Amino acid sequence: MGVGGNFWDLLKPYARHEGFDFLRNKRVAVDLSFWLVQHETAIKDRARSPHLRLTFFRTINLFSKFGAFPVFVVDGSPSPLKSEARIARFFRSSGIDSSSLPVAGDGASVERNSTFTKYIQECVELLELLGMPVVKAKGEAEALCAQLDAEGHVDACITSDSDAFLFGAKCVIKTFQSNTREPFEYYYMSDIEAGLGLKRKHLIAISLLVGNDYDLNGVQGVGLDTALRFSQTFSEDEILNRLREIGNGDASPLRGEIRSVDDSVPSPDESSLKRKFSHCSFCGHPGSKRTHFKSSCEYCSTTMGEGCVKKSEGFKCSCSSCDMDRKEKEQKKQDNWRLKVLSKIALEPNFPNDAIIEMYLGNSHGYFTENDGPCISWGSPKTEMVVDFLAYHQLWEPSYIRRRMLPMLSTIFLREKAKDPVKSLLYGQYEFDSIDRLKIRYGHQFYVVKWKKSAPSLGCVSCTVPLEESDVQQDDVMEVDESIDPFDESDVPMIDINNGCCFLLTDENTDLVHAAFPEEVDRFLQEKV
């Protein structure tokens, strides 16, 4: 959830959309719980262990197809505040009055349901076998994702909880838009600051007013628009202190400011001058109609001897007297609006909750110190253990699992090959043969690389996979069907049998292939010319 009141709609104008290479070679913190609940079908699907299937394919795609270095973050124990909010949300959705129910005491927490916890544990086990770093938060995963982003340990975080910005996130990837040239929808905090004039403490103030994950209600009668306008009237340094003053019943400084605003309020001399002015009913300017009939007033531009011009519908006089009057009315309107907001806030008991403020402003959401930093590293997948794990949980054939893992293994091989030219075999079995063709998907180019089996080996992924007509493609440039979700399914390596030799075909990033095999890329491009 995050901040209430349709907070994401407020930020929508500042969304950015990027293509496949947006996350390439970037570290990104992933809220694992968000991955599992982003699509309800991920848990409710009738397929066997859909959470493992989703995690397996998405991790391979994020790592290989999009070239990112994911850091997975899991929730810790929820705080008592979050536990109370969960209880309240449950009874609210059930239509039960929870006002008389006991709340979680100090140190008490309400854990997630056991089934979801089991899903998370199984996903963590799979991720570690795939060589992905997994970091556990003390409390909320999005809080630690934001801290990793704010401290520069990652370049962005993937979560749908809007309060990640309140925890200090700089870049939040909200959604993956499948079947599009620009699959990533993301937000920069700098764009929000420039567009709305809101900084981190402003966002915290808005969440306190409209509700958040730790206080669902917020201030009664205050919506998102009101909270936004009210917060924008103060600087970041003073907004939270102002809310404390109002909550403590000491709003006199604010009321004094409202009464003391005199920049647009007329002085006694100006007021008396304004009362003497009469306006022509014909042209609407200062003066009488009789006078203006004889000669035009200074505000009407007509030729000598002609009268004034008849005022148009909706005419507003721009003389100093009328301008002063409009400013005074607008100032009174703003003052009355602010007084109403002050009154609503003052009526709210125990507002604001300093524990919520401290939680958002804290910078210790993980089990590491500022000096040591988190332990983040990427290892090689334990392929055979992954095969055993998924064969047990998913009942998949080992050949199917190895074939689906190949894009991740080839990505690792190409990265290592670029650094160490001596490395020669992919998965200990396949050697680079050639670039087969250029492939275009979602407007993005990939090289289709042919891998030749170097020697007979048990567990050959190609020998147990049937060949289909769609697996063989001879065109130099191929455009593929874009109706498949690029996140929930990994690319299946194709099989090519030529003169009795078995080849595997994988889609690889063009820059990565060029870094690993520059001469072969140059030869391919020259042949195309």
Short mmCIF file of N, CA and C in Angstrom, two decimals, residues 130-260:
data_model
loop_
_atom_site.label_atom_id
_atom_site.label_comp_id
_atom_site.label_asym_id
_atom_site.label_seq_id
_atom_site.Cartn_x
_atom_site.Cartn_y
_atom_site.Cartn_z
N LEU A 130 20.52 -20.03 -7.10
CA LEU A 130 20.81 -19.35 -8.37
C LEU A 130 21.97 -18.36 -8.25
N GLY A 131 22.51 -18.21 -7.05
CA GLY A 131 23.65 -17.31 -6.85
C GLY A 131 23.27 -15.87 -6.59
N MET A 132 22.00 -15.60 -6.28
CA MET A 132 21.54 -14.24 -6.04
C MET A 132 21.68 -13.87 -4.57
N PRO A 133 22.13 -12.64 -4.27
CA PRO A 133 22.20 -12.19 -2.87
C PRO A 133 20.81 -11.93 -2.30
N VAL A 134 20.59 -12.36 -1.08
CA VAL A 134 19.32 -12.15 -0.38
C VAL A 134 19.63 -11.47 0.96
N VAL A 135 18.98 -10.34 1.19
CA VAL A 135 19.21 -9.56 2.41
C VAL A 135 17.90 -9.49 3.18
N LYS A 136 17.97 -9.71 4.48
CA LYS A 136 16.77 -9.66 5.32
C LYS A 136 16.68 -8.33 6.04
N ALA A 137 15.49 -7.74 5.98
CA ALA A 137 15.25 -6.47 6.66
C ALA A 137 14.86 -6.72 8.11
N LYS A 138 15.08 -5.72 8.93
CA LYS A 138 14.60 -5.81 10.31
C LYS A 138 13.08 -5.76 10.36
N GLY A 139 12.50 -4.94 9.49
CA GLY A 139 11.05 -4.79 9.45
C GLY A 139 10.55 -4.93 8.03
N GLU A 140 10.19 -3.80 7.41
CA GLU A 140 9.62 -3.80 6.07
C GLU A 140 10.71 -3.88 5.00
N ALA A 141 10.48 -4.72 3.99
CA ALA A 141 11.46 -4.88 2.92
C ALA A 141 11.66 -3.59 2.14
N GLU A 142 10.55 -2.84 1.88
CA GLU A 142 10.70 -1.61 1.10
C GLU A 142 11.54 -0.57 1.83
N ALA A 143 11.55 -0.64 3.18
CA ALA A 143 12.38 0.29 3.95
C ALA A 143 13.87 0.01 3.71
N LEU A 144 14.23 -1.27 3.70
CA LEU A 144 15.63 -1.62 3.45
C LEU A 144 15.99 -1.38 1.99
N CYS A 145 15.07 -1.65 1.06
CA CYS A 145 15.32 -1.33 -0.35
C CYS A 145 15.64 0.15 -0.51
N ALA A 146 14.85 0.98 0.14
CA ALA A 146 15.07 2.43 0.05
C ALA A 146 16.40 2.83 0.67
N GLN A 147 16.76 2.22 1.79
CA GLN A 147 18.03 2.55 2.43
C GLN A 147 19.20 2.15 1.53
N LEU A 148 19.13 0.96 0.93
CA LEU A 148 20.19 0.54 0.02
C LEU A 148 20.33 1.50 -1.15
N ASP A 149 19.19 2.01 -1.64
CA ASP A 149 19.19 2.98 -2.73
C ASP A 149 19.77 4.32 -2.28
N ALA A 150 19.33 4.79 -1.12
CA ALA A 150 19.77 6.09 -0.62
C ALA A 150 21.27 6.10 -0.32
N GLU A 151 21.80 4.97 0.14
CA GLU A 151 23.21 4.91 0.52
C GLU A 151 24.12 4.50 -0.64
N GLY A 152 23.52 4.27 -1.81
CA GLY A 152 24.32 3.99 -3.00
C GLY A 152 24.74 2.55 -3.17
N HIS A 153 24.18 1.63 -2.37
CA HIS A 153 24.51 0.21 -2.54
C HIS A 153 23.82 -0.36 -3.77
N VAL A 154 22.69 0.22 -4.18
CA VAL A 154 22.00 -0.17 -5.41
C VAL A 154 21.64 1.10 -6.17
N ASP A 155 21.25 0.92 -7.43
CA ASP A 155 20.91 2.06 -8.29
C ASP A 155 19.41 2.34 -8.32
N ALA A 156 18.59 1.39 -7.91
CA ALA A 156 17.14 1.57 -7.90
C ALA A 156 16.53 0.46 -7.07
N CYS A 157 15.25 0.60 -6.76
CA CYS A 157 14.56 -0.46 -6.03
C CYS A 157 13.23 -0.76 -6.71
N ILE A 158 12.86 -2.02 -6.70
CA ILE A 158 11.62 -2.48 -7.32
C ILE A 158 10.61 -2.77 -6.23
N THR A 159 9.58 -1.94 -6.14
CA THR A 159 8.53 -2.12 -5.15
C THR A 159 7.33 -1.27 -5.56
N SER A 160 6.17 -1.68 -5.13
CA SER A 160 4.96 -0.89 -5.41
C SER A 160 4.53 -0.08 -4.20
N ASP A 161 5.25 -0.21 -3.09
CA ASP A 161 4.92 0.56 -1.89
C ASP A 161 5.45 1.98 -2.05
N SER A 162 4.53 2.94 -2.11
CA SER A 162 4.93 4.32 -2.35
C SER A 162 5.69 4.93 -1.17
N ASP A 163 5.59 4.31 0.00
CA ASP A 163 6.33 4.88 1.13
C ASP A 163 7.83 4.60 1.03
N ALA A 164 8.27 3.94 -0.04
CA ALA A 164 9.71 3.79 -0.26
C ALA A 164 10.36 5.16 -0.37
N PHE A 165 9.65 6.13 -0.96
CA PHE A 165 10.19 7.50 -1.03
C PHE A 165 10.33 8.10 0.35
N LEU A 166 9.42 7.77 1.27
CA LEU A 166 9.46 8.30 2.62
C LEU A 166 10.64 7.73 3.39
N PHE A 167 11.04 6.50 3.00
CA PHE A 167 12.20 5.87 3.64
C PHE A 167 13.51 6.35 3.01
N GLY A 168 13.43 7.16 1.95
CA GLY A 168 14.65 7.75 1.39
C GLY A 168 15.05 7.26 0.02
N ALA A 169 14.19 6.49 -0.67
CA ALA A 169 14.55 5.98 -1.99
C ALA A 169 14.71 7.11 -2.99
N LYS A 170 15.66 6.94 -3.91
CA LYS A 170 15.90 7.94 -4.95
C LYS A 170 15.26 7.54 -6.28
N CYS A 171 15.20 6.24 -6.55
CA CYS A 171 14.60 5.74 -7.80
C CYS A 171 13.78 4.51 -7.49
N VAL A 172 12.50 4.54 -7.81
CA VAL A 172 11.59 3.43 -7.53
C VAL A 172 10.99 2.94 -8.85
N ILE A 173 11.17 1.65 -9.11
CA ILE A 173 10.55 1.01 -10.27
C ILE A 173 9.25 0.40 -9.79
N LYS A 174 8.14 0.96 -10.26
CA LYS A 174 6.83 0.56 -9.74
C LYS A 174 6.26 -0.66 -10.45
N THR A 175 6.34 -0.67 -11.76
CA THR A 175 5.71 -1.75 -12.50
C THR A 175 6.55 -2.18 -13.67
N PHE A 176 6.33 -3.44 -14.07
CA PHE A 176 6.83 -3.96 -15.32
C PHE A 176 5.64 -4.01 -16.28
N GLN A 177 5.74 -3.31 -17.37
CA GLN A 177 4.66 -3.32 -18.35
C GLN A 177 5.03 -4.30 -19.45
N SER A 178 4.39 -5.44 -19.42
CA SER A 178 4.72 -6.48 -20.39
C SER A 178 4.25 -6.09 -21.78
N ASN A 179 4.85 -6.74 -22.77
CA ASN A 179 4.47 -6.56 -24.16
C ASN A 179 4.58 -5.10 -24.62
N THR A 180 5.68 -4.47 -24.32
CA THR A 180 5.87 -3.08 -24.72
C THR A 180 7.34 -2.83 -24.96
N ARG A 181 7.63 -1.80 -25.75
CA ARG A 181 9.01 -1.42 -25.99
C ARG A 181 9.65 -0.78 -24.77
N GLU A 182 8.85 -0.25 -23.86
CA GLU A 182 9.36 0.40 -22.65
C GLU A 182 8.75 -0.30 -21.44
N PRO A 183 9.34 -1.41 -21.01
CA PRO A 183 8.71 -2.24 -19.97
C PRO A 183 8.77 -1.68 -18.57
N PHE A 184 9.62 -0.70 -18.32
CA PHE A 184 9.81 -0.22 -16.96
C PHE A 184 9.11 1.12 -16.72
N GLU A 185 8.28 1.17 -15.69
CA GLU A 185 7.71 2.44 -15.23
C GLU A 185 8.39 2.77 -13.90
N TYR A 186 9.08 3.91 -13.87
CA TYR A 186 9.84 4.22 -12.67
C TYR A 186 9.74 5.70 -12.35
N TYR A 187 10.18 6.06 -11.14
CA TYR A 187 10.05 7.43 -10.64
C TYR A 187 11.35 7.84 -9.94
N TYR A 188 11.80 9.06 -10.25
CA TYR A 188 12.94 9.65 -9.56
C TYR A 188 12.41 10.64 -8.51
N MET A 189 12.99 10.58 -7.34
CA MET A 189 12.61 11.52 -6.29
C MET A 189 12.93 12.95 -6.73
N SER A 190 13.98 13.13 -7.50
CA SER A 190 14.35 14.46 -7.97
C SER A 190 13.26 15.06 -8.87
N ASP A 191 12.59 14.21 -9.66
CA ASP A 191 11.50 14.69 -10.51
C ASP A 191 10.31 15.14 -9.67
N ILE A 192 10.03 14.40 -8.60
CA ILE A 192 8.92 14.75 -7.72
C ILE A 192 9.21 16.06 -7.01
N GLU A 193 10.44 16.24 -6.58
CA GLU A 193 10.82 17.49 -5.92
C GLU A 193 10.68 18.67 -6.88
N ALA A 194 11.12 18.49 -8.13
CA ALA A 194 11.05 19.59 -9.10
C ALA A 194 9.62 19.88 -9.52
N GLY A 195 8.80 18.85 -9.65
CA GLY A 195 7.44 19.04 -10.14
C GLY A 195 6.45 19.51 -9.10
N LEU A 196 6.53 18.94 -7.91
CA LEU A 196 5.57 19.25 -6.86
C LEU A 196 6.14 20.12 -5.75
N GLY A 197 7.43 20.32 -5.75
CA GLY A 197 8.05 21.09 -4.67
C GLY A 197 8.03 20.34 -3.35
N LEU A 198 7.97 19.01 -3.43
CA LEU A 198 7.89 18.19 -2.22
C LEU A 198 9.18 17.43 -2.01
N LYS A 199 9.68 17.51 -0.81
CA LYS A 199 10.85 16.73 -0.43
C LYS A 199 10.41 15.62 0.54
N ARG A 200 11.39 14.90 1.05
CA ARG A 200 11.08 13.70 1.82
C ARG A 200 10.17 13.98 3.00
N LYS A 201 10.46 15.02 3.79
CA LYS A 201 9.65 15.32 4.96
C LYS A 201 8.25 15.81 4.58
N HIS A 202 8.14 16.45 3.42
CA HIS A 202 6.81 16.81 2.93
C HIS A 202 5.97 15.57 2.68
N LEU A 203 6.60 14.55 2.07
CA LEU A 203 5.87 13.32 1.79
C LEU A 203 5.47 12.61 3.08
N ILE A 204 6.34 12.67 4.08
CA ILE A 204 6.00 12.09 5.38
C ILE A 204 4.80 12.81 5.97
N ALA A 205 4.80 14.14 5.88
CA ALA A 205 3.67 14.93 6.40
C ALA A 205 2.38 14.56 5.69
N ILE A 206 2.43 14.39 4.38
CA ILE A 206 1.23 14.02 3.63
C ILE A 206 0.73 12.65 4.09
N SER A 207 1.66 11.72 4.29
CA SER A 207 1.24 10.38 4.73
C SER A 207 0.60 10.42 6.11
N LEU A 208 1.08 11.29 6.98
CA LEU A 208 0.47 11.42 8.31
C LEU A 208 -0.94 11.98 8.21
N LEU A 209 -1.17 12.83 7.23
CA LEU A 209 -2.47 13.48 7.09
C LEU A 209 -3.50 12.58 6.42
N VAL A 210 -3.06 11.79 5.42
CA VAL A 210 -4.03 10.98 4.65
C VAL A 210 -4.03 9.51 5.04
N GLY A 211 -3.03 9.07 5.81
CA GLY A 211 -2.95 7.67 6.21
C GLY A 211 -1.80 6.96 5.52
N ASN A 212 -1.32 5.90 6.16
CA ASN A 212 -0.19 5.15 5.64
C ASN A 212 -0.25 3.72 6.17
N ASP A 213 0.80 2.96 5.95
CA ASP A 213 0.81 1.56 6.38
C ASP A 213 0.77 1.39 7.89
N TYR A 214 1.09 2.44 8.63
CA TYR A 214 1.15 2.33 10.08
C TYR A 214 -0.01 3.05 10.77
N ASP A 215 -0.72 3.85 10.04
CA ASP A 215 -1.91 4.56 10.54
C ASP A 215 -2.86 4.72 9.36
N LEU A 216 -3.83 3.82 9.28
CA LEU A 216 -4.70 3.76 8.10
C LEU A 216 -5.61 4.98 7.98
N ASN A 217 -5.95 5.62 9.10
CA ASN A 217 -6.98 6.65 9.09
C ASN A 217 -6.46 8.03 8.72
N GLY A 218 -5.29 8.41 9.22
CA GLY A 218 -4.82 9.77 9.00
C GLY A 218 -5.69 10.75 9.76
N VAL A 219 -5.88 11.96 9.24
CA VAL A 219 -6.72 12.99 9.85
C VAL A 219 -8.08 12.97 9.17
N GLN A 220 -9.12 12.86 9.97
CA GLN A 220 -10.46 12.81 9.41
C GLN A 220 -10.79 14.09 8.66
N GLY A 221 -11.33 13.93 7.45
CA GLY A 221 -11.73 15.09 6.66
C GLY A 221 -10.63 15.72 5.85
N VAL A 222 -9.44 15.14 5.88
CA VAL A 222 -8.31 15.67 5.10
C VAL A 222 -7.97 14.68 4.01
N GLY A 223 -8.16 15.09 2.76
CA GLY A 223 -7.83 14.25 1.63
C GLY A 223 -6.48 14.59 1.05
N LEU A 224 -6.13 13.91 -0.04
CA LEU A 224 -4.79 14.08 -0.63
C LEU A 224 -4.57 15.50 -1.14
N ASP A 225 -5.57 16.08 -1.80
CA ASP A 225 -5.41 17.44 -2.32
C ASP A 225 -5.18 18.45 -1.20
N THR A 226 -5.96 18.31 -0.12
CA THR A 226 -5.80 19.21 1.01
C THR A 226 -4.44 19.03 1.66
N ALA A 227 -4.02 17.77 1.84
CA ALA A 227 -2.72 17.50 2.45
C ALA A 227 -1.59 18.06 1.60
N LEU A 228 -1.74 17.95 0.27
CA LEU A 228 -0.71 18.47 -0.62
C LEU A 228 -0.61 19.99 -0.50
N ARG A 229 -1.74 20.69 -0.59
CA ARG A 229 -1.72 22.16 -0.50
C ARG A 229 -1.18 22.62 0.85
N PHE A 230 -1.60 21.96 1.90
CA PHE A 230 -1.15 22.37 3.24
C PHE A 230 0.36 22.17 3.39
N SER A 231 0.87 21.03 2.93
CA SER A 231 2.30 20.75 3.08
C SER A 231 3.15 21.70 2.25
N GLN A 232 2.63 22.10 1.09
CA GLN A 232 3.40 22.99 0.21
C GLN A 232 3.57 24.40 0.78
N THR A 233 2.79 24.74 1.80
CA THR A 233 2.90 26.08 2.39
C THR A 233 4.07 26.20 3.36
N PHE A 234 4.74 25.09 3.64
CA PHE A 234 5.86 25.11 4.59
C PHE A 234 7.11 24.53 3.93
N SER A 235 8.25 24.91 4.46
CA SER A 235 9.51 24.35 3.98
C SER A 235 9.71 22.97 4.58
N GLU A 236 10.65 22.22 4.01
CA GLU A 236 10.90 20.87 4.52
C GLU A 236 11.37 20.90 5.97
N ASP A 237 12.14 21.91 6.33
CA ASP A 237 12.69 21.97 7.69
C ASP A 237 11.62 22.25 8.75
N GLU A 238 10.51 22.88 8.35
CA GLU A 238 9.53 23.27 9.35
C GLU A 238 8.23 22.47 9.32
N ILE A 239 7.97 21.70 8.25
CA ILE A 239 6.66 21.08 8.10
C ILE A 239 6.32 20.13 9.26
N LEU A 240 7.24 19.27 9.67
CA LEU A 240 6.94 18.30 10.73
C LEU A 240 6.79 19.00 12.08
N ASN A 241 7.62 20.01 12.32
CA ASN A 241 7.49 20.77 13.57
C ASN A 241 6.17 21.51 13.63
N ARG A 242 5.71 22.01 12.50
CA ARG A 242 4.42 22.70 12.46
C ARG A 242 3.29 21.73 12.81
N LEU A 243 3.37 20.50 12.27
CA LEU A 243 2.35 19.51 12.60
C LEU A 243 2.37 19.17 14.08
N ARG A 244 3.55 19.12 14.66
CA ARG A 244 3.64 18.85 16.11
C ARG A 244 3.01 19.98 16.91
N GLU A 245 3.28 21.21 16.50
CA GLU A 245 2.68 22.36 17.20
C GLU A 245 1.16 22.31 17.14
N ILE A 246 0.63 22.01 15.97
CA ILE A 246 -0.83 21.95 15.83
C ILE A 246 -1.39 20.80 16.65
N GLY A 247 -0.72 19.64 16.58
CA GLY A 247 -1.19 18.48 17.33
C GLY A 247 -1.15 18.68 18.83
N ASN A 248 -0.21 19.48 19.30
CA ASN A 248 -0.11 19.76 20.74
C ASN A 248 -1.03 20.88 21.19
N GLY A 249 -1.84 21.40 20.26
CA GLY A 249 -2.78 22.46 20.61
C GLY A 249 -2.18 23.84 20.59
N ASP A 250 -0.97 23.95 20.08
CA ASP A 250 -0.30 25.24 20.04
C ASP A 250 -0.25 25.74 18.59
N ALA A 251 -1.40 26.09 18.07
CA ALA A 251 -1.48 26.58 16.69
C ALA A 251 -1.52 28.10 16.63
N SER A 252 -1.30 28.76 17.79
CA SER A 252 -1.37 30.22 17.81
C SER A 252 -0.35 30.88 16.89
N PRO A 253 0.88 30.34 16.78
CA PRO A 253 1.81 30.98 15.84
C PRO A 253 1.29 30.96 14.41
N LEU A 254 0.65 29.85 14.02
CA LEU A 254 0.12 29.76 12.67
C LEU A 254 -1.04 30.71 12.47
N ARG A 255 -1.93 30.77 13.48
CA ARG A 255 -3.05 31.70 13.37
C ARG A 255 -2.57 33.14 13.33
N GLY A 256 -1.50 33.40 14.08
CA GLY A 256 -0.94 34.75 14.06
C GLY A 256 -0.39 35.09 12.70
N GLU A 257 0.25 34.08 12.05
CA GLU A 257 0.77 34.32 10.71
C GLU A 257 -0.36 34.62 9.74
N ILE A 258 -1.47 33.92 9.92
CA ILE A 258 -2.59 34.14 9.01
C ILE A 258 -3.13 35.56 9.16
N ARG A 259 -3.25 36.02 10.40
CA ARG A 259 -3.78 37.36 10.61
C ARG A 259 -2.78 38.44 10.22
N SER A 260 -1.49 38.10 10.26
CA SER A 260 -0.47 39.13 10.03
C SER A 260 -0.10 39.28 8.56
#
